CSV table of C-alpha atoms in Angstrom, one decimal:
chain,number,residue,atom,x,y,z
A,22,UNK,CA,-24.0,20.3,-88.8
A,23,UNK,CA,-24.0,16.6,-88.0
A,24,UNK,CA,-23.3,16.9,-84.3
A,25,UNK,CA,-25.9,17.9,-81.7
A,26,UNK,CA,-26.0,19.9,-78.5
A,27,UNK,CA,-28.6,19.0,-75.8
A,28,UNK,CA,-31.4,21.4,-75.5
A,29,UNK,CA,-33.6,22.1,-72.5
A,30,UNK,CA,-35.5,19.1,-71.3
A,31,UNK,CA,-38.5,18.2,-73.4
A,32,UNK,CA,-42.0,18.1,-71.7
A,33,UNK,CA,-41.4,14.4,-71.1
A,34,UNK,CA,-38.1,15.1,-69.3
A,35,UNK,CA,-35.9,13.7,-72.1
A,36,UNK,CA,-32.9,15.5,-73.5
A,37,UNK,CA,-33.2,16.2,-77.3
A,38,UNK,CA,-31.1,17.6,-80.1
A,39,UNK,CA,-31.3,21.4,-80.7
A,40,UNK,CA,-29.8,24.1,-82.9
A,41,UNK,CA,-26.1,24.9,-82.5
A,42,UNK,CA,-24.4,28.2,-83.3
A,43,UNK,CA,-22.5,27.6,-86.6
A,44,UNK,CA,-23.4,30.6,-88.8
A,45,UNK,CA,-21.0,33.5,-89.3
A,46,UNK,CA,-21.7,37.1,-90.5
A,47,UNK,CA,-21.1,36.1,-94.1
A,48,UNK,CA,-23.4,33.1,-93.9
A,49,UNK,CA,-26.3,35.2,-92.5
A,50,UNK,CA,-25.7,38.0,-95.0
A,51,UNK,CA,-25.7,35.5,-97.8
A,52,UNK,CA,-29.0,34.0,-96.6
A,53,UNK,CA,-30.6,37.5,-96.4
A,54,UNK,CA,-29.2,38.6,-99.8
A,55,UNK,CA,-30.2,35.3,-101.3
A,56,UNK,CA,-33.8,35.4,-100.1
A,57,UNK,CA,-34.4,39.1,-100.8
A,58,UNK,CA,-32.8,39.4,-104.2
A,59,UNK,CA,-34.9,36.9,-106.0
A,60,UNK,CA,-36.6,37.0,-109.4
A,61,UNK,CA,-38.8,39.9,-108.4
A,62,UNK,CA,-36.1,42.5,-109.2
A,63,UNK,CA,-36.3,41.3,-112.9
A,64,UNK,CA,-40.0,41.6,-113.2
A,65,UNK,CA,-41.3,44.1,-110.6
A,66,UNK,CA,-39.4,47.2,-112.0
A,67,UNK,CA,-41.7,47.3,-115.0
A,68,UNK,CA,-44.7,47.5,-112.7
A,69,UNK,CA,-43.1,50.2,-110.6
A,70,UNK,CA,-42.2,52.2,-113.8
A,71,UNK,CA,-45.8,51.8,-115.1
A,72,UNK,CA,-47.1,53.5,-112.0
A,73,UNK,CA,-44.4,56.2,-111.6
A,74,UNK,CA,-44.7,59.7,-112.9
A,75,UNK,CA,-40.9,60.1,-113.5
A,76,UNK,CA,-37.6,58.4,-113.4
A,77,UNK,CA,-36.7,60.4,-110.3
A,78,UNK,CA,-39.8,59.3,-108.4
A,79,UNK,CA,-39.3,55.7,-109.5
A,80,UNK,CA,-35.8,55.7,-108.0
A,81,UNK,CA,-37.1,57.5,-104.9
A,82,UNK,CA,-39.6,54.7,-104.4
A,83,UNK,CA,-36.8,52.1,-104.4
A,84,UNK,CA,-34.9,54.2,-101.9
A,85,UNK,CA,-38.0,54.5,-99.6
A,86,UNK,CA,-38.4,50.8,-99.8
A,87,UNK,CA,-34.8,50.4,-98.5
A,88,UNK,CA,-35.5,52.8,-95.7
A,89,UNK,CA,-38.7,51.0,-94.7
A,90,UNK,CA,-36.7,47.8,-94.6
A,91,UNK,CA,-34.0,49.4,-92.6
A,92,UNK,CA,-36.5,50.6,-89.9
A,93,UNK,CA,-37.8,47.0,-89.7
A,94,UNK,CA,-34.4,45.5,-89.6
A,95,UNK,CA,-33.5,47.6,-86.6
A,96,UNK,CA,-36.6,46.5,-84.8
A,97,UNK,CA,-35.9,42.9,-85.6
A,98,UNK,CA,-32.2,43.2,-84.6
A,99,UNK,CA,-33.3,44.3,-81.1
A,100,UNK,CA,-35.8,41.5,-80.7
A,101,UNK,CA,-33.5,38.8,-82.1
A,102,UNK,CA,-30.5,39.8,-80.0
A,103,UNK,CA,-32.5,40.2,-76.8
A,104,UNK,CA,-34.5,37.0,-77.4
A,105,UNK,CA,-32.4,34.7,-79.8
A,106,UNK,CA,-34.6,31.8,-80.8
A,107,UNK,CA,-35.1,29.6,-83.8
A,108,UNK,CA,-38.8,30.6,-83.9
A,109,UNK,CA,-38.0,34.3,-84.9
A,110,UNK,CA,-41.3,36.3,-85.2
A,111,UNK,CA,-43.2,33.4,-83.6
A,112,UNK,CA,-41.1,33.6,-80.5
A,113,UNK,CA,-41.4,37.4,-80.3
A,114,UNK,CA,-45.2,37.3,-80.7
A,115,UNK,CA,-45.5,34.6,-78.1
A,116,UNK,CA,-43.5,36.6,-75.5
A,117,UNK,CA,-45.5,39.8,-76.2
A,118,UNK,CA,-49.0,38.5,-76.8
A,119,UNK,CA,-49.2,34.9,-75.6
A,120,UNK,CA,-49.9,31.7,-77.2
A,121,UNK,CA,-53.0,32.5,-79.2
A,122,UNK,CA,-51.5,35.0,-81.6
A,123,UNK,CA,-48.2,33.1,-81.9
A,124,UNK,CA,-50.3,30.0,-82.8
A,125,UNK,CA,-52.0,31.9,-85.6
A,126,UNK,CA,-48.6,33.2,-86.8
A,127,UNK,CA,-47.1,29.7,-86.8
A,128,UNK,CA,-50.1,28.4,-88.6
A,129,UNK,CA,-49.6,31.2,-91.2
A,130,UNK,CA,-45.9,30.3,-91.5
A,131,UNK,CA,-46.8,26.7,-92.0
A,132,UNK,CA,-49.6,27.2,-94.5
A,133,UNK,CA,-49.2,30.7,-96.1
A,134,UNK,CA,-46.0,32.7,-95.9
A,135,UNK,CA,-42.9,30.6,-96.6
A,136,UNK,CA,-44.8,27.9,-98.3
A,137,UNK,CA,-46.5,30.4,-100.6
A,138,UNK,CA,-43.1,32.0,-101.3
A,139,UNK,CA,-41.7,28.6,-102.1
A,140,UNK,CA,-44.5,28.0,-104.6
A,141,UNK,CA,-44.1,31.5,-106.0
A,142,UNK,CA,-40.4,31.2,-106.5
A,143,UNK,CA,-40.8,27.7,-107.8
A,144,UNK,CA,-43.0,29.1,-110.6
A,145,UNK,CA,-40.5,31.8,-111.4
A,146,UNK,CA,-37.8,29.2,-111.7
A,147,UNK,CA,-40.1,27.0,-113.8
A,148,UNK,CA,-41.1,29.9,-116.2
A,149,UNK,CA,-37.5,30.7,-117.0
A,150,UNK,CA,-36.2,27.2,-117.0
A,151,UNK,CA,-38.9,26.4,-119.6
A,152,UNK,CA,-37.1,28.9,-121.9
A,153,UNK,CA,-34.1,26.7,-121.6
A,154,UNK,CA,-35.6,23.3,-121.5
A,155,UNK,CA,-39.4,22.8,-121.9
A,156,UNK,CA,-40.9,19.8,-120.3
A,157,UNK,CA,-44.3,19.9,-122.1
A,158,UNK,CA,-47.6,21.7,-121.5
A,159,UNK,CA,-47.0,21.7,-117.7
A,160,UNK,CA,-43.4,22.5,-117.9
A,161,UNK,CA,-43.4,25.4,-115.4
A,162,UNK,CA,-45.4,23.4,-112.8
A,163,UNK,CA,-43.1,20.4,-113.2
A,164,UNK,CA,-39.9,22.6,-112.8
A,165,UNK,CA,-41.5,24.3,-109.7
A,166,UNK,CA,-42.1,20.9,-108.1
A,167,UNK,CA,-38.6,19.7,-109.0
A,168,UNK,CA,-36.9,22.7,-107.4
A,169,UNK,CA,-39.0,22.4,-104.2
A,170,UNK,CA,-38.2,18.7,-103.8
A,171,UNK,CA,-34.5,19.3,-104.6
A,172,UNK,CA,-33.9,22.1,-102.2
A,173,UNK,CA,-35.9,20.4,-99.4
A,174,UNK,CA,-33.7,17.2,-99.9
A,175,UNK,CA,-30.6,19.3,-99.7
A,176,UNK,CA,-31.6,21.0,-96.4
A,177,UNK,CA,-32.6,17.7,-94.9
A,178,UNK,CA,-28.9,16.7,-95.1
A,179,UNK,CA,-27.9,19.5,-92.7
A,180,UNK,CA,-27.5,23.2,-92.3
A,181,UNK,CA,-23.8,23.1,-93.2
A,182,UNK,CA,-24.7,21.7,-96.7
A,183,UNK,CA,-27.5,24.2,-96.9
A,184,UNK,CA,-25.5,27.2,-95.9
A,185,UNK,CA,-22.6,26.5,-98.3
A,186,UNK,CA,-25.0,25.9,-101.2
A,187,UNK,CA,-26.6,29.3,-100.3
A,188,UNK,CA,-23.2,31.0,-100.2
A,189,UNK,CA,-22.2,29.7,-103.6
A,190,UNK,CA,-25.6,30.5,-105.2
A,191,UNK,CA,-25.7,34.0,-103.7
A,192,UNK,CA,-22.3,34.8,-105.1
A,193,UNK,CA,-23.5,33.6,-108.6
A,194,UNK,CA,-26.7,35.6,-108.2
A,195,UNK,CA,-25.0,38.8,-107.2
A,196,UNK,CA,-22.4,38.3,-109.9
A,197,UNK,CA,-25.2,38.0,-112.5
A,198,UNK,CA,-26.9,41.2,-111.2
A,199,UNK,CA,-23.6,43.0,-111.5
A,200,UNK,CA,-23.3,41.8,-115.1
A,201,UNK,CA,-26.7,43.3,-115.8
A,202,UNK,CA,-25.7,46.6,-114.2
A,203,UNK,CA,-22.5,46.7,-116.3
A,204,UNK,CA,-24.3,45.9,-119.5
A,205,UNK,CA,-27.0,48.5,-118.8
A,206,UNK,CA,-24.8,51.3,-117.7
A,207,UNK,CA,-21.6,50.7,-119.7
A,208,UNK,CA,-22.9,49.2,-122.9
A,209,UNK,CA,-26.2,51.0,-123.3
A,210,UNK,CA,-26.8,52.5,-126.7
A,211,UNK,CA,-27.1,56.3,-127.1
A,212,UNK,CA,-30.7,57.0,-126.1
A,213,UNK,CA,-33.3,54.6,-124.8
A,214,UNK,CA,-33.2,51.6,-127.2
A,215,UNK,CA,-36.8,50.4,-126.7
A,216,UNK,CA,-38.6,53.4,-125.5
A,217,UNK,CA,-39.9,54.4,-128.9
A,218,UNK,CA,-41.3,51.0,-129.6
A,219,UNK,CA,-43.1,50.7,-126.3
A,220,UNK,CA,-46.5,52.0,-125.6
A,221,UNK,CA,-46.7,55.1,-123.4
A,222,UNK,CA,-48.0,53.3,-120.3
A,223,UNK,CA,-46.2,55.2,-117.5
A,224,UNK,CA,-48.4,57.3,-115.2
A,225,UNK,CA,-48.5,61.1,-115.3
A,226,UNK,CA,-48.6,61.0,-111.5
A,227,UNK,CA,-47.0,58.4,-109.3
A,228,UNK,CA,-49.4,56.0,-107.6
A,229,UNK,CA,-47.4,55.7,-104.4
A,230,UNK,CA,-49.5,53.1,-102.7
A,231,UNK,CA,-49.3,50.6,-105.5
A,232,UNK,CA,-45.7,51.4,-106.2
A,233,UNK,CA,-44.6,50.7,-102.6
A,234,UNK,CA,-46.5,47.4,-102.6
A,235,UNK,CA,-44.5,46.3,-105.6
A,236,UNK,CA,-41.2,47.7,-104.3
A,237,UNK,CA,-41.6,46.1,-100.8
A,238,UNK,CA,-42.4,42.8,-102.5
A,239,UNK,CA,-38.8,42.8,-103.8
A,240,UNK,CA,-37.4,43.8,-100.4
A,241,UNK,CA,-39.4,41.0,-98.6
A,242,UNK,CA,-37.4,38.5,-96.7
A,243,UNK,CA,-34.8,40.6,-94.9
A,244,UNK,CA,-36.5,39.6,-91.5
A,245,UNK,CA,-35.8,35.9,-92.2
A,246,UNK,CA,-32.4,36.1,-90.4
A,247,UNK,CA,-34.4,36.1,-87.1
A,248,UNK,CA,-35.2,32.5,-87.7
A,249,UNK,CA,-31.6,31.4,-87.4
A,250,UNK,CA,-30.6,33.7,-84.6
A,251,UNK,CA,-30.1,30.6,-82.3
A,252,UNK,CA,-27.7,29.2,-84.9
A,253,UNK,CA,-25.6,32.4,-85.3
A,254,UNK,CA,-22.2,32.6,-83.7
A,255,UNK,CA,-22.2,35.7,-81.3
A,256,UNK,CA,-25.7,36.8,-82.4
A,257,UNK,CA,-25.6,40.0,-80.2
A,258,UNK,CA,-22.8,41.4,-82.4
A,259,UNK,CA,-22.9,39.5,-85.6
A,260,UNK,CA,-26.7,39.5,-86.4
A,261,UNK,CA,-27.1,43.3,-86.5
A,262,UNK,CA,-23.9,43.6,-88.6
A,263,UNK,CA,-25.1,40.9,-91.0
A,264,UNK,CA,-28.5,42.7,-91.4
A,265,UNK,CA,-26.9,46.1,-92.0
A,266,UNK,CA,-24.4,44.7,-94.5
A,267,UNK,CA,-27.0,42.7,-96.5
A,268,UNK,CA,-29.5,45.6,-96.6
A,269,UNK,CA,-26.9,48.1,-97.8
A,270,UNK,CA,-25.8,45.7,-100.6
A,271,UNK,CA,-29.4,45.0,-101.6
A,272,UNK,CA,-30.5,48.7,-101.7
A,273,UNK,CA,-27.4,49.6,-103.8
A,274,UNK,CA,-28.0,46.8,-106.2
A,275,UNK,CA,-31.7,47.6,-106.6
A,276,UNK,CA,-31.0,51.2,-107.4
A,277,UNK,CA,-28.2,50.3,-109.9
A,278,UNK,CA,-30.3,47.7,-111.6
A,279,UNK,CA,-33.1,50.1,-112.1
A,280,UNK,CA,-30.7,52.7,-113.5
A,281,UNK,CA,-29.4,50.1,-115.9
A,282,UNK,CA,-33.0,49.2,-117.1
A,283,UNK,CA,-34.0,52.9,-117.5
A,284,UNK,CA,-30.7,53.7,-119.3
A,285,UNK,CA,-31.5,51.2,-122.0
A,286,UNK,CA,-35.2,51.2,-122.2
A,287,UNK,CA,-36.3,54.5,-120.7
A,288,UNK,CA,-39.2,54.9,-118.3
A,289,UNK,CA,-41.8,54.2,-121.0
A,290,UNK,CA,-39.9,51.2,-122.3
A,291,UNK,CA,-39.7,49.8,-118.8
A,292,UNK,CA,-43.4,50.4,-118.3
A,293,UNK,CA,-44.4,48.7,-121.5
A,294,UNK,CA,-42.2,45.6,-120.9
A,295,UNK,CA,-43.4,42.3,-119.7
A,296,UNK,CA,-39.9,41.0,-119.1
A,297,UNK,CA,-37.8,44.0,-118.4
A,298,UNK,CA,-34.5,42.2,-117.8
A,299,UNK,CA,-34.8,40.1,-121.0
A,300,UNK,CA,-35.8,43.1,-123.1
A,301,UNK,CA,-32.9,45.1,-121.8
A,302,UNK,CA,-30.4,42.4,-122.6
A,303,UNK,CA,-32.0,41.8,-126.0
A,304,UNK,CA,-31.7,45.5,-126.8
A,305,UNK,CA,-28.0,45.5,-126.0
A,306,UNK,CA,-26.7,42.0,-126.8
A,307,UNK,CA,-29.5,40.4,-128.9
A,308,UNK,CA,-31.3,37.1,-128.3
A,309,UNK,CA,-28.2,35.5,-126.8
A,310,UNK,CA,-28.3,38.1,-124.1
A,311,UNK,CA,-32.0,37.4,-123.5
A,312,UNK,CA,-31.2,33.7,-123.1
A,313,UNK,CA,-28.5,34.5,-120.6
A,314,UNK,CA,-30.9,36.6,-118.4
A,315,UNK,CA,-33.4,33.7,-118.4
A,316,UNK,CA,-30.7,31.5,-116.8
A,317,UNK,CA,-29.8,34.2,-114.4
A,318,UNK,CA,-33.4,34.6,-113.2
A,319,UNK,CA,-33.7,30.9,-112.8
A,320,UNK,CA,-30.5,31.0,-110.5
A,321,UNK,CA,-32.0,33.9,-108.6
A,322,UNK,CA,-35.2,32.0,-107.9
A,323,UNK,CA,-33.2,28.8,-107.0
A,324,UNK,CA,-31.2,30.8,-104.5
A,325,UNK,CA,-34.3,32.3,-102.9
A,326,UNK,CA,-36.1,28.9,-102.7
A,327,UNK,CA,-33.1,27.4,-100.9
A,328,UNK,CA,-33.1,30.2,-98.3
A,329,UNK,CA,-36.9,30.1,-97.8
A,330,UNK,CA,-36.8,26.3,-97.3
A,331,UNK,CA,-34.1,26.7,-94.6
A,332,UNK,CA,-35.6,29.7,-92.8
A,333,UNK,CA,-39.3,28.6,-93.0
A,334,UNK,CA,-38.7,25.2,-91.4
A,335,UNK,CA,-37.2,26.8,-88.3
A,336,UNK,CA,-40.5,28.4,-87.3
A,337,UNK,CA,-42.4,25.2,-88.0
A,338,UNK,CA,-39.9,23.4,-85.7
A,339,UNK,CA,-40.5,25.9,-82.9
A,340,UNK,CA,-44.2,25.6,-83.4
A,341,UNK,CA,-44.1,21.9,-82.9
A,342,UNK,CA,-42.0,22.3,-79.8
A,343,UNK,CA,-44.7,24.5,-78.2
A,344,UNK,CA,-47.9,23.0,-79.5
A,345,UNK,CA,-49.0,19.4,-78.5
A,346,UNK,CA,-51.4,19.3,-81.5
A,347,UNK,CA,-48.4,19.6,-83.8
A,348,UNK,CA,-45.7,18.0,-81.6
A,349,UNK,CA,-44.3,15.9,-84.4
A,350,UNK,CA,-43.1,19.0,-86.2
A,351,UNK,CA,-40.8,19.8,-83.2
A,352,UNK,CA,-38.5,16.9,-84.0
A,353,UNK,CA,-34.8,17.9,-84.5
A,354,UNK,CA,-32.9,15.0,-86.1
A,355,UNK,CA,-29.8,14.0,-84.2
A,356,UNK,CA,-28.4,12.4,-87.3
A,357,UNK,CA,-28.7,15.3,-89.7
A,358,UNK,CA,-29.0,18.2,-87.3
A,359,UNK,CA,-32.1,19.5,-89.1
A,360,UNK,CA,-35.9,19.8,-88.3
A,361,UNK,CA,-36.7,16.8,-90.6
A,362,UNK,CA,-40.5,16.6,-90.1
A,363,UNK,CA,-40.9,20.4,-90.4
A,364,UNK,CA,-39.0,20.3,-93.7
A,365,UNK,CA,-41.1,17.5,-95.1
A,366,UNK,CA,-44.5,19.0,-94.1
A,367,UNK,CA,-43.5,22.4,-95.5
A,368,UNK,CA,-42.5,20.9,-98.8
A,369,UNK,CA,-45.8,19.0,-99.0
A,370,UNK,CA,-47.8,22.2,-98.5
A,371,UNK,CA,-45.7,24.1,-101.0
A,372,UNK,CA,-46.2,21.4,-103.6
A,373,UNK,CA,-50.0,21.6,-103.0
A,374,UNK,CA,-49.9,25.3,-103.6
A,375,UNK,CA,-47.9,24.7,-106.9
A,376,UNK,CA,-50.8,22.6,-108.0
A,377,UNK,CA,-53.3,25.3,-107.0
A,378,UNK,CA,-51.3,27.7,-109.2
A,379,UNK,CA,-51.6,25.2,-112.0
A,380,UNK,CA,-55.3,25.1,-111.7
A,381,UNK,CA,-55.7,28.9,-111.7
A,382,UNK,CA,-53.2,29.1,-114.5
A,383,UNK,CA,-51.8,32.3,-112.8
A,384,UNK,CA,-49.2,30.7,-110.5
A,385,UNK,CA,-47.0,33.7,-109.7
A,386,UNK,CA,-49.9,36.2,-109.4
A,387,UNK,CA,-52.0,33.9,-107.3
A,388,UNK,CA,-49.2,33.2,-104.9
A,389,UNK,CA,-48.4,37.0,-104.5
A,390,UNK,CA,-52.1,37.6,-103.7
A,391,UNK,CA,-52.2,34.6,-101.3
A,392,UNK,CA,-49.3,35.8,-99.1
A,393,UNK,CA,-49.3,39.6,-99.0
A,394,UNK,CA,-52.1,40.5,-96.5
A,395,UNK,CA,-51.2,37.8,-94.0
A,396,UNK,CA,-47.5,38.8,-94.4
A,397,UNK,CA,-48.0,42.5,-93.6
A,398,UNK,CA,-50.5,41.8,-90.8
A,399,UNK,CA,-47.9,39.9,-88.8
A,400,UNK,CA,-45.1,42.3,-89.7
A,401,UNK,CA,-47.3,45.0,-88.0
A,402,UNK,CA,-47.9,42.8,-84.9
A,403,UNK,CA,-44.2,42.1,-84.6
A,404,UNK,CA,-43.4,45.8,-84.6
A,405,UNK,CA,-46.0,46.3,-81.9
A,406,UNK,CA,-44.4,43.5,-79.9
A,407,UNK,CA,-41.2,45.6,-79.6
A,408,UNK,CA,-43.2,48.2,-77.7
A,409,UNK,CA,-44.9,45.6,-75.5
A,410,UNK,CA,-41.7,43.9,-74.5
A,411,UNK,CA,-39.9,47.3,-73.8
A,412,UNK,CA,-42.8,48.2,-71.5
A,413,UNK,CA,-43.1,44.8,-69.8
A,414,UNK,CA,-39.4,44.2,-69.4
A,415,UNK,CA,-37.7,47.6,-69.1
A,416,UNK,CA,-34.6,46.3,-67.3
A,417,UNK,CA,-34.0,43.3,-69.6
A,418,UNK,CA,-30.6,43.0,-71.3
A,419,UNK,CA,-30.8,44.4,-74.8
A,420,UNK,CA,-27.4,44.1,-76.5
A,421,UNK,CA,-28.7,46.1,-79.5
A,422,UNK,CA,-31.3,48.8,-79.0
A,423,UNK,CA,-33.3,50.5,-81.8
A,424,UNK,CA,-31.9,54.0,-82.5
A,425,UNK,CA,-34.3,56.9,-82.0
A,426,UNK,CA,-36.8,54.8,-80.0
A,427,UNK,CA,-39.8,55.1,-80.2
A,428,UNK,CA,-39.8,57.0,-83.5
A,429,UNK,CA,-38.1,54.2,-85.5
A,430,UNK,CA,-40.5,51.4,-84.6
A,431,UNK,CA,-43.4,53.8,-85.0
A,432,UNK,CA,-42.4,54.5,-88.6
A,433,UNK,CA,-42.1,50.7,-89.2
A,434,UNK,CA,-45.5,50.0,-87.7
A,435,UNK,CA,-47.1,52.8,-89.7
A,436,UNK,CA,-45.6,51.6,-93.0
A,437,UNK,CA,-46.6,48.0,-92.2
A,438,UNK,CA,-50.2,49.1,-91.6
A,439,UNK,CA,-50.2,51.1,-94.8
A,440,UNK,CA,-48.9,48.2,-96.8
A,441,UNK,CA,-51.4,45.8,-95.2
A,442,UNK,CA,-54.2,48.2,-96.4
A,443,UNK,CA,-52.7,48.4,-99.8
A,444,UNK,CA,-52.2,44.7,-100.2
A,445,UNK,CA,-55.9,44.1,-99.5
A,446,UNK,CA,-57.0,46.9,-101.8
A,447,UNK,CA,-54.8,45.9,-104.7
A,448,UNK,CA,-55.0,42.1,-104.6
A,449,UNK,CA,-57.8,39.8,-105.7
A,450,UNK,CA,-59.1,36.2,-105.0
A,451,UNK,CA,-55.7,34.9,-103.9
A,452,UNK,CA,-55.8,37.3,-100.9
A,453,UNK,CA,-59.2,36.0,-99.9
A,454,UNK,CA,-57.9,32.4,-100.0
A,455,UNK,CA,-54.9,33.4,-97.8
A,456,UNK,CA,-57.1,35.1,-95.3
A,457,UNK,CA,-59.5,32.1,-95.3
A,458,UNK,CA,-56.6,29.8,-94.5
A,459,UNK,CA,-55.6,32.0,-91.6
A,460,UNK,CA,-59.3,31.8,-90.4
A,461,UNK,CA,-59.0,28.0,-90.3
A,462,UNK,CA,-56.1,28.5,-87.9
A,463,UNK,CA,-58.4,30.6,-85.8
A,464,UNK,CA,-60.9,27.8,-85.7
A,465,UNK,CA,-58.2,25.4,-84.6
A,466,UNK,CA,-57.7,27.6,-81.5
A,467,UNK,CA,-61.1,26.4,-80.3
A,468,UNK,CA,-60.2,22.8,-80.3
A,469,UNK,CA,-56.5,22.8,-79.5
A,470,UNK,CA,-55.3,21.6,-76.1
A,471,UNK,CA,-54.6,24.4,-73.7
A,472,UNK,CA,-50.8,24.7,-73.3
A,473,UNK,CA,-51.0,27.0,-70.3
A,474,UNK,CA,-49.7,30.5,-69.8
A,475,UNK,CA,-46.4,29.2,-68.3
A,476,UNK,CA,-45.2,28.3,-71.8
A,477,UNK,CA,-45.8,31.8,-73.1
A,478,UNK,CA,-42.4,32.8,-71.7
A,479,UNK,CA,-39.0,31.0,-71.6
């Protein structure tokens, strides 16, 4: 997108460049699929299996995760079609609760949520690329930094380049997952190949709280489509369709992948595996198969990093448009048609978090802990925002309405509150660091210029 369309006048009265609708259903679905189906599906299933009492309960947990995501998707579809905006959750929270909570959310988006995800996925990419080409003692860290810089540079060029890269990478990613499903279900040896060799680590009774935290980690990211709602062609019709299509595909693939894993390794074999995808491929195709899965997981992480870079920068851009303290982040480049400053600052913070992971020597785990509580807190508040806006604006146009209101958003809010609790209980130091960073944002509220209540609504 190299052209521009004038936006509303800026505070200084000048006309500036703004997002244009260029994304179709397939583009949005590819973004959602790409950001959700990341490397987690190749690692998390072993943790889910280790805390499941049976194969049936393990599969039920993955189905429940899809249903939770579906309830949230319906809430976000109503909010995004009624209030299309590049700020996504930030915009919804600002409309419902005013500038203070939206400021904290935007601060979290800048410093914790997408930046932490970029660092997390960068480490996954680095860990698996190191299996292909090691760069020395800090190989994973170096690969993580390379992929963040590379994907940021690509998205600086423009959303057209970013979206086509995402579409191609997503097709490769889904194709690779389908290969795993085929190998696991069609070529599996008779009887679980690795179950006998693995320690009996599965639980006698399913730990549902911990299991759902892990499951929802792999479903995370479906809400990111809200951040490009202002760039979707016909968002009232196409955005809900894209979300339904992408979630249906994701849930089906997750169930089939887990069936493939358990068909080859058995529940005990999955529970005892530290790299369930590689172990499954090794059991069926040998070391060459394990090498192939390493490349696949690297591609999956690369796909998710690209989508996270694109989506995260949109909130930071909207934040800069509303906040004088961060006004430089609200610059939309007329030349490239992208939020250049937002992309650069986002990359710098993500690179700093990669270095934090290198210091702790637990990059992936530290980043999961860092993001989870903050992530689920704002999910809960966005769910509540739907009720607030329904009550405040009962006659407003809503091209898409949540089915079974108020039951559906109540289920979403209750599940978000439960996962917030679980993420605090089951995480460690990283969670405290993430909460501390959010607290810094709260302190900034004391010194920020007062924007005024007029800006709280469009």
